[in-house]
Amino acid sequence: MSDVNTSPEVGRSIVAAGIRTNYHDLGQGSPVLLLHGSGPGVSAWANWRAVLPTLSSQRRVIAPDLVGFGYSDRPAGHRYGLDSWVEHAVGLLDALALPTVDLVGNSFGGALALAVAIRHPTRVRRLVLMGSAGLRFTLTPALDQVWGYQPSFEAMRTMMDLFAFDRGLVTDALAQLRYEASLRPGVQDAYASMFPAPRQNGVDGLASDEAQIAALSNETLVIHGREDRVIPLETSLRLASLIPKAQLHVFGQCGHWTQIEHAARFAKLVDSFLAEADASSPTT
């Protein structure tokens, strides 16, 4: 396991909610917690690497590998689900002594961000939901393929083509890296247990109650790629309609990887949105 010592995916280590957690902690200022998506072989670093430098130039950015993903623990017999992921995320805030943070959630991480804001309202200042799950919708063929991944280079290469509008962003080298990440000991066993067939249950299991979503008081930025084949654009349109203080930004010529396909624009948009709160009521 020499890659553990050299991989940029490995950051700091802390025990959060009883889980040894790998996380990145960059910058200073108002804290923001970045919650990654649920693709096979994913990690916080793989998900957010393109925007970490910009976002951390103005604030403290914390990006963990959620339980079961990346280089955080995958305890034997762990029951993965919205409840356990919320517990892990809030446990990380407790371990880092952070009473309140901004939350940025990508896809699966967006569903988690919504649930944290609903269940622990005092812990969340502003919300950013990007290509977010968290509502009930009909399982897309692309998401079914992502959650049903069985390790092979060909499967990873084909699957990654589903994420990006610009196929030029998906190289054989990138697919090989993600494929190798999915082969690390215990990774596939944990992943296969998270969203088993029928995978519509996985979509529904990540959904929060719409009345509770509509009761959120957080200023919320909803972001989506117009050509997203994994999470339908209609999901973000509904979220923006439900959340009273929501604003919506749709990137054209963009798939499910907004933070990669439009990294500079995404980072500027998020930074400006969070800076509004920094100016009016800075968090320490």
mmCIF file of C-alpha atoms in Angstrom:
data_model
loop_
_atom_site.group_PDB
_atom_site.id
_atom_site.type_symbol
_atom_site.label_atom_id
_atom_site.label_comp_id
_atom_site.label_asym_id
_atom_site.label_seq_id
_atom_site.Cartn_x
_atom_site.Cartn_y
_atom_site.Cartn_z
ATOM 1 C CA MET A 1 0.000 0.000 0.000
ATOM 2 C CA SER A 2 2.804 2.434 -0.812
ATOM 3 C CA ASP A 3 0.294 4.604 -2.696
ATOM 4 C CA VAL A 4 -1.136 5.631 0.669
ATOM 5 C CA ASN A 5 2.078 7.519 1.366
ATOM 6 C CA THR A 6 2.337 9.202 -2.026
ATOM 7 C CA SER A 7 -1.196 9.695 -3.339
ATOM 8 C CA PRO A 8 -2.513 13.285 -3.311
ATOM 9 C CA GLU A 9 -5.855 11.733 -2.344
ATOM 10 C CA VAL A 10 -4.481 11.137 1.152
ATOM 11 C CA GLY A 11 -4.737 14.150 3.439
ATOM 12 C CA ARG A 12 -5.113 14.307 7.190
ATOM 13 C CA SER A 13 -6.655 11.686 9.459
ATOM 14 C CA ILE A 14 -9.159 12.113 12.284
ATOM 15 C CA VAL A 15 -11.711 9.904 14.039
ATOM 16 C CA ALA A 16 -15.238 11.187 13.343
ATOM 17 C CA ALA A 17 -18.315 9.363 14.662
ATOM 18 C CA GLY A 18 -16.040 6.410 15.352
ATOM 19 C CA ILE A 19 -14.761 6.320 11.761
ATOM 20 C CA ARG A 20 -11.128 6.930 10.897
ATOM 21 C CA THR A 21 -11.610 9.625 8.312
ATOM 22 C CA ASN A 22 -9.312 10.861 5.550
ATOM 23 C CA TYR A 23 -9.852 14.545 4.849
ATOM 24 C CA HIS A 24 -8.259 17.617 3.290
ATOM 25 C CA ASP A 25 -8.132 20.859 5.261
ATOM 26 C CA LEU A 26 -6.914 23.884 3.334
ATOM 27 C CA GLY A 27 -6.971 27.646 3.785
ATOM 28 C CA GLN A 28 -8.212 29.915 6.530
ATOM 29 C CA GLY A 29 -11.394 31.813 7.258
ATOM 30 C CA SER A 30 -15.051 30.843 7.196
ATOM 31 C CA PRO A 31 -15.276 27.041 6.993
ATOM 32 C CA VAL A 32 -16.938 25.219 4.117
ATOM 33 C CA LEU A 33 -17.465 21.451 3.993
ATOM 34 C CA LEU A 34 -17.334 19.805 0.553
ATOM 35 C CA LEU A 35 -19.285 16.537 0.185
ATOM 36 C CA HIS A 36 -18.334 14.384 -2.797
ATOM 37 C CA GLY A 37 -20.432 12.218 -5.108
ATOM 38 C CA SER A 38 -20.873 8.447 -5.146
ATOM 39 C CA GLY A 39 -19.058 7.204 -8.242
ATOM 40 C CA PRO A 40 -16.872 4.098 -7.994
ATOM 41 C CA GLY A 41 -13.314 4.848 -6.960
ATOM 42 C CA VAL A 42 -14.284 8.366 -5.913
ATOM 43 C CA SER A 43 -12.517 10.376 -3.235
ATOM 44 C CA ALA A 44 -12.780 13.932 -2.015
ATOM 45 C CA TRP A 45 -9.566 14.809 -3.834
ATOM 46 C CA ALA A 46 -10.689 13.268 -7.121
ATOM 47 C CA ASN A 47 -13.999 15.098 -6.877
ATOM 48 C CA TRP A 48 -12.798 18.567 -5.822
ATOM 49 C CA ARG A 49 -9.159 18.851 -6.881
ATOM 50 C CA ALA A 50 -9.866 21.348 -9.671
ATOM 51 C CA VAL A 51 -11.537 23.888 -7.359
ATOM 52 C CA LEU A 52 -9.706 23.390 -4.055
ATOM 53 C CA PRO A 53 -6.982 25.984 -4.789
ATOM 54 C CA THR A 54 -9.470 28.741 -5.660
ATOM 55 C CA LEU A 55 -11.963 28.043 -2.884
ATOM 56 C CA SER A 56 -9.272 27.714 -0.219
ATOM 57 C CA SER A 57 -7.687 31.048 -1.136
ATOM 58 C CA GLN A 58 -10.488 32.901 0.676
ATOM 59 C CA ARG A 59 -11.798 30.424 3.257
ATOM 60 C CA ARG A 60 -11.109 27.206 5.120
ATOM 61 C CA VAL A 61 -12.081 24.264 2.932
ATOM 62 C CA ILE A 62 -12.637 20.796 4.417
ATOM 63 C CA ALA A 63 -13.147 17.885 2.042
ATOM 64 C CA PRO A 64 -13.566 14.436 3.630
ATOM 65 C CA ASP A 65 -13.810 10.970 2.192
ATOM 66 C CA LEU A 66 -17.191 9.886 3.525
ATOM 67 C CA VAL A 67 -17.411 6.525 5.253
ATOM 68 C CA GLY A 68 -17.023 3.742 2.717
ATOM 69 C CA PHE A 69 -15.284 5.940 0.149
ATOM 70 C CA GLY A 70 -11.700 6.869 -0.661
ATOM 71 C CA TYR A 71 -9.191 6.404 2.129
ATOM 72 C CA SER A 72 -11.626 6.589 5.034
ATOM 73 C CA ASP A 73 -12.531 3.407 6.887
ATOM 74 C CA ARG A 74 -15.012 0.864 5.589
ATOM 75 C CA PRO A 75 -15.970 -0.977 8.808
ATOM 76 C CA ALA A 76 -17.021 -4.581 8.402
ATOM 77 C CA GLY A 77 -20.796 -4.898 8.532
ATOM 78 C CA HIS A 78 -21.363 -1.143 8.312
ATOM 79 C CA ARG A 79 -24.892 -0.265 7.198
ATOM 80 C CA TYR A 80 -24.571 2.436 4.575
ATOM 81 C CA GLY A 81 -27.437 4.846 4.212
ATOM 82 C CA LEU A 82 -28.453 8.462 4.596
ATOM 83 C CA ASP A 83 -28.588 8.203 8.394
ATOM 84 C CA SER A 84 -25.050 6.858 8.725
ATOM 85 C CA TRP A 85 -23.589 9.348 6.240
ATOM 86 C CA VAL A 86 -25.270 12.263 8.051
ATOM 87 C CA GLU A 87 -23.921 10.958 11.347
ATOM 88 C CA HIS A 88 -20.419 10.772 9.846
ATOM 89 C CA ALA A 89 -20.546 14.284 8.389
ATOM 90 C CA VAL A 90 -21.810 15.837 11.621
ATOM 91 C CA GLY A 91 -19.296 13.756 13.569
ATOM 92 C CA LEU A 92 -16.529 15.334 11.504
ATOM 93 C CA LEU A 93 -17.804 18.820 12.381
ATOM 94 C CA ASP A 94 -17.784 17.786 16.053
ATOM 95 C CA ALA A 95 -14.279 16.334 15.805
ATOM 96 C CA LEU A 96 -13.014 19.554 14.206
ATOM 97 C CA ALA A 97 -14.936 21.721 16.734
ATOM 98 C CA LEU A 98 -16.848 23.502 13.979
ATOM 99 C CA PRO A 99 -20.269 24.665 15.211
ATOM 100 C CA THR A 100 -21.397 26.019 11.830
ATOM 101 C CA VAL A 101 -20.209 25.583 8.242
ATOM 102 C CA ASP A 102 -21.292 26.247 4.711
ATOM 103 C CA LEU A 103 -22.076 23.014 2.844
ATOM 104 C CA VAL A 104 -21.315 22.229 -0.791
ATOM 105 C CA GLY A 105 -22.729 18.901 -1.954
ATOM 106 C CA ASN A 106 -22.180 17.162 -5.281
ATOM 107 C CA SER A 107 -24.825 14.672 -6.471
ATOM 108 C CA PHE A 108 -25.013 12.106 -3.639
ATOM 109 C CA GLY A 109 -23.228 14.711 -1.505
ATOM 110 C CA GLY A 110 -26.017 17.175 -2.298
ATOM 111 C CA ALA A 111 -28.574 14.774 -0.868
ATOM 112 C CA LEU A 112 -26.398 14.481 2.229
ATOM 113 C CA ALA A 113 -26.048 18.270 2.495
ATOM 114 C CA LEU A 114 -29.820 18.679 2.346
ATOM 115 C CA ALA A 115 -30.317 16.072 5.062
ATOM 116 C CA VAL A 116 -27.704 17.664 7.325
ATOM 117 C CA ALA A 117 -29.343 21.094 6.917
ATOM 118 C CA ILE A 118 -32.771 19.661 7.720
ATOM 119 C CA ARG A 119 -31.718 17.548 10.691
ATOM 120 C CA HIS A 120 -29.062 19.867 12.138
ATOM 121 C CA PRO A 121 -30.146 23.373 11.117
ATOM 122 C CA THR A 122 -27.849 25.183 13.539
ATOM 123 C CA ARG A 123 -24.782 23.554 11.938
ATOM 124 C CA VAL A 124 -25.350 24.929 8.431
ATOM 125 C CA ARG A 125 -25.046 28.497 7.205
ATOM 126 C CA ARG A 126 -25.348 28.455 3.391
ATOM 127 C CA LEU A 127 -25.993 25.544 1.008
ATOM 128 C CA VAL A 128 -24.636 24.820 -2.450
ATOM 129 C CA LEU A 129 -26.274 21.873 -4.226
ATOM 130 C CA MET A 130 -24.583 20.742 -7.435
ATOM 131 C CA GLY A 131 -26.208 18.128 -9.677
ATOM 132 C CA SER A 132 -27.909 17.138 -6.462
ATOM 133 C CA ALA A 133 -29.914 14.103 -5.504
ATOM 134 C CA GLY A 134 -32.153 14.441 -2.447
ATOM 135 C CA LEU A 135 -35.547 14.321 -4.175
ATOM 136 C CA ARG A 136 -37.379 11.330 -5.575
ATOM 137 C CA PHE A 137 -36.928 10.951 -9.327
ATOM 138 C CA THR A 138 -36.967 8.077 -11.772
ATOM 139 C CA LEU A 139 -33.624 6.282 -11.785
ATOM 140 C CA THR A 140 -31.707 7.231 -14.919
ATOM 141 C CA PRO A 141 -29.949 4.564 -16.997
ATOM 142 C CA ALA A 142 -26.682 6.408 -16.370
ATOM 143 C CA LEU A 143 -27.069 6.370 -12.582
ATOM 144 C CA ASP A 144 -28.100 2.712 -12.711
ATOM 145 C CA GLN A 145 -24.857 2.012 -14.571
ATOM 146 C CA VAL A 146 -22.768 4.068 -12.118
ATOM 147 C CA TRP A 147 -24.165 2.362 -9.035
ATOM 148 C CA GLY A 148 -24.071 -1.050 -10.705
ATOM 149 C CA TYR A 149 -20.380 -0.784 -11.637
ATOM 150 C CA GLN A 150 -18.382 -4.005 -11.690
ATOM 151 C CA PRO A 151 -14.614 -3.440 -11.848
ATOM 152 C CA SER A 152 -12.980 -3.466 -15.261
ATOM 153 C CA PHE A 153 -11.138 -0.793 -17.195
ATOM 154 C CA GLU A 154 -13.715 -0.986 -19.981
ATOM 155 C CA ALA A 155 -16.615 -0.527 -17.547
ATOM 156 C CA MET A 156 -14.892 2.457 -15.918
ATOM 157 C CA ARG A 157 -14.055 4.047 -19.268
ATOM 158 C CA THR A 158 -17.612 3.638 -20.545
ATOM 159 C CA MET A 159 -19.091 4.872 -17.286
ATOM 160 C CA MET A 160 -16.941 7.991 -17.150
ATOM 161 C CA ASP A 161 -18.144 8.972 -20.604
ATOM 162 C CA LEU A 162 -21.577 9.350 -18.999
ATOM 163 C CA PHE A 163 -20.342 12.093 -16.680
ATOM 164 C CA ALA A 164 -18.877 14.680 -19.015
ATOM 165 C CA PHE A 165 -20.413 16.641 -21.887
ATOM 166 C CA ASP A 166 -16.916 17.120 -23.342
ATOM 167 C CA ARG A 167 -15.611 13.604 -23.868
ATOM 168 C CA GLY A 168 -12.128 15.061 -24.244
ATOM 169 C CA LEU A 169 -12.006 15.407 -20.465
ATOM 170 C CA VAL A 170 -12.249 11.649 -20.078
ATOM 171 C CA THR A 171 -8.896 10.128 -20.950
ATOM 172 C CA ASP A 172 -7.706 6.552 -20.749
ATOM 173 C CA ALA A 173 -5.195 7.658 -18.105
ATOM 174 C CA LEU A 174 -7.940 9.149 -15.916
ATOM 175 C CA ALA A 175 -10.112 6.067 -16.355
ATOM 176 C CA GLN A 176 -7.153 3.859 -15.430
ATOM 177 C CA LEU A 177 -6.560 5.831 -12.227
ATOM 178 C CA ARG A 178 -10.201 5.567 -11.196
ATOM 179 C CA TYR A 179 -10.286 1.882 -12.149
ATOM 180 C CA GLU A 180 -7.219 1.191 -9.997
ATOM 181 C CA ALA A 181 -8.817 3.116 -7.136
ATOM 182 C CA SER A 182 -11.878 0.875 -7.397
ATOM 183 C CA LEU A 183 -9.625 -2.189 -6.994
ATOM 184 C CA ARG A 184 -8.198 -1.191 -3.615
ATOM 185 C CA PRO A 185 -8.947 -3.816 -0.951
ATOM 186 C CA GLY A 186 -12.502 -3.654 0.325
ATOM 187 C CA VAL A 187 -13.582 -0.829 -1.988
ATOM 188 C CA GLN A 188 -15.836 -2.791 -4.319
ATOM 189 C CA ASP A 189 -17.429 -4.834 -1.535
ATOM 190 C CA ALA A 190 -18.405 -1.636 0.280
ATOM 191 C CA TYR A 191 -19.533 0.071 -2.918
ATOM 192 C CA ALA A 192 -21.706 -2.830 -4.058
ATOM 193 C CA SER A 193 -23.462 -2.834 -0.683
ATOM 194 C CA MET A 194 -24.424 0.852 -0.831
ATOM 195 C CA PHE A 195 -26.891 0.918 -3.720
ATOM 196 C CA PRO A 196 -27.929 -2.662 -4.575
ATOM 197 C CA ALA A 197 -30.612 -3.489 -7.110
ATOM 198 C CA PRO A 198 -33.339 -2.439 -7.455
ATOM 199 C CA ARG A 199 -31.450 0.871 -7.481
ATOM 200 C CA GLN A 200 -34.569 3.019 -7.502
ATOM 201 C CA ASN A 201 -34.503 2.277 -3.778
ATOM 202 C CA GLY A 202 -31.156 4.074 -3.613
ATOM 203 C CA VAL A 203 -32.644 7.210 -5.169
ATOM 204 C CA ASP A 204 -35.600 7.107 -2.795
ATOM 205 C CA GLY A 205 -33.375 6.378 0.206
ATOM 206 C CA LEU A 206 -31.390 9.575 -0.391
ATOM 207 C CA ALA A 207 -34.532 11.713 -0.680
ATOM 208 C CA SER A 208 -35.584 14.137 2.026
ATOM 209 C CA ASP A 209 -39.187 15.058 2.727
ATOM 210 C CA GLU A 210 -40.276 17.840 0.375
ATOM 211 C CA ALA A 211 -42.111 19.714 3.127
ATOM 212 C CA GLN A 212 -38.909 19.765 5.158
ATOM 213 C CA ILE A 213 -36.928 20.944 2.139
ATOM 214 C CA ALA A 214 -39.484 23.732 1.626
ATOM 215 C CA ALA A 215 -39.045 24.757 5.268
ATOM 216 C CA LEU A 216 -35.296 25.359 4.919
ATOM 217 C CA SER A 217 -34.297 28.936 5.717
ATOM 218 C CA ASN A 218 -30.762 28.683 4.300
ATOM 219 C CA GLU A 219 -29.643 30.829 1.408
ATOM 220 C CA THR A 220 -29.089 28.139 -1.235
ATOM 221 C CA LEU A 221 -27.294 28.053 -4.574
ATOM 222 C CA VAL A 222 -28.522 25.280 -6.878
ATOM 223 C CA ILE A 223 -26.196 24.366 -9.770
ATOM 224 C CA HIS A 224 -26.707 21.873 -12.571
ATOM 225 C CA GLY A 225 -25.290 20.912 -15.947
ATOM 226 C CA ARG A 226 -27.880 21.168 -18.701
ATOM 227 C CA GLU A 227 -26.699 17.951 -20.378
ATOM 228 C CA ASP A 228 -26.423 15.940 -17.141
ATOM 229 C CA ARG A 229 -27.375 12.330 -17.862
ATOM 230 C CA VAL A 230 -26.837 11.036 -14.311
ATOM 231 C CA ILE A 231 -29.123 13.312 -12.282
ATOM 232 C CA PRO A 232 -31.863 14.970 -14.367
ATOM 233 C CA LEU A 233 -31.910 18.762 -14.575
ATOM 234 C CA GLU A 234 -35.547 18.659 -13.455
ATOM 235 C CA THR A 235 -34.353 17.672 -9.968
ATOM 236 C CA SER A 236 -32.538 20.975 -9.521
ATOM 237 C CA LEU A 237 -35.448 22.884 -11.005
ATOM 238 C CA ARG A 238 -37.670 21.334 -8.336
ATOM 239 C CA LEU A 239 -35.186 22.056 -5.562
ATOM 240 C CA ALA A 240 -34.928 25.675 -6.644
ATOM 241 C CA SER A 241 -38.718 25.919 -6.614
ATOM 242 C CA LEU A 242 -39.057 24.308 -3.192
ATOM 243 C CA ILE A 243 -36.340 26.145 -1.244
ATOM 244 C CA PRO A 244 -37.562 29.661 -0.433
ATOM 245 C CA LYS A 245 -34.144 31.374 -0.564
ATOM 246 C CA ALA A 246 -32.777 29.480 -3.565
ATOM 247 C CA GLN A 247 -31.137 30.724 -6.720
ATOM 248 C CA LEU A 248 -30.442 28.522 -9.726
ATOM 249 C CA HIS A 249 -27.528 28.450 -12.161
ATOM 250 C CA VAL A 250 -27.567 26.081 -15.135
ATOM 251 C CA PHE A 251 -24.358 25.524 -17.100
ATOM 252 C CA GLY A 252 -24.884 24.824 -20.798
ATOM 253 C CA GLN A 253 -22.684 22.282 -22.563
ATOM 254 C CA CYS A 254 -22.082 20.618 -19.219
ATOM 255 C CA GLY A 255 -22.768 17.150 -17.892
ATOM 256 C CA HIS A 256 -22.570 15.882 -14.326
ATOM 257 C CA TRP A 257 -19.073 17.246 -13.640
ATOM 258 C CA THR A 258 -19.771 20.959 -13.235
ATOM 259 C CA GLN A 259 -16.832 21.390 -10.838
ATOM 260 C CA ILE A 260 -14.494 19.847 -13.434
ATOM 261 C CA GLU A 261 -16.043 20.869 -16.757
ATOM 262 C CA HIS A 262 -16.466 24.503 -15.702
ATOM 263 C CA ALA A 263 -14.040 24.585 -12.781
ATOM 264 C CA ALA A 264 -13.099 28.273 -12.859
ATOM 265 C CA ARG A 265 -16.683 29.456 -13.329
ATOM 266 C CA PHE A 266 -17.951 27.071 -10.670
ATOM 267 C CA ALA A 267 -15.363 28.190 -8.118
ATOM 268 C CA LYS A 268 -16.011 31.886 -8.815
ATOM 269 C CA LEU A 269 -19.767 31.390 -8.527
ATOM 270 C CA VAL A 270 -19.531 29.504 -5.243
ATOM 271 C CA ASP A 271 -16.933 31.843 -3.786
ATOM 272 C CA SER A 272 -19.048 34.918 -4.571
ATOM 273 C CA PHE A 273 -22.146 33.284 -3.091
ATOM 274 C CA LEU A 274 -20.395 32.362 0.159
ATOM 275 C CA ALA A 275 -18.635 35.734 0.358
ATOM 276 C CA GLU A 276 -22.019 37.443 0.691
ATOM 277 C CA ALA A 277 -22.480 35.702 4.035
ATOM 278 C CA ASP A 278 -18.888 36.378 5.064
ATOM 279 C CA ALA A 279 -19.496 40.093 4.650
ATOM 280 C CA SER A 280 -22.781 40.179 6.566
ATOM 281 C CA SER A 281 -22.170 37.688 9.371
ATOM 282 C CA PRO A 282 -18.683 36.153 9.363
ATOM 283 C CA THR A 283 -18.368 32.694 10.876
ATOM 284 C CA THR A 284 -15.460 31.986 13.152
#
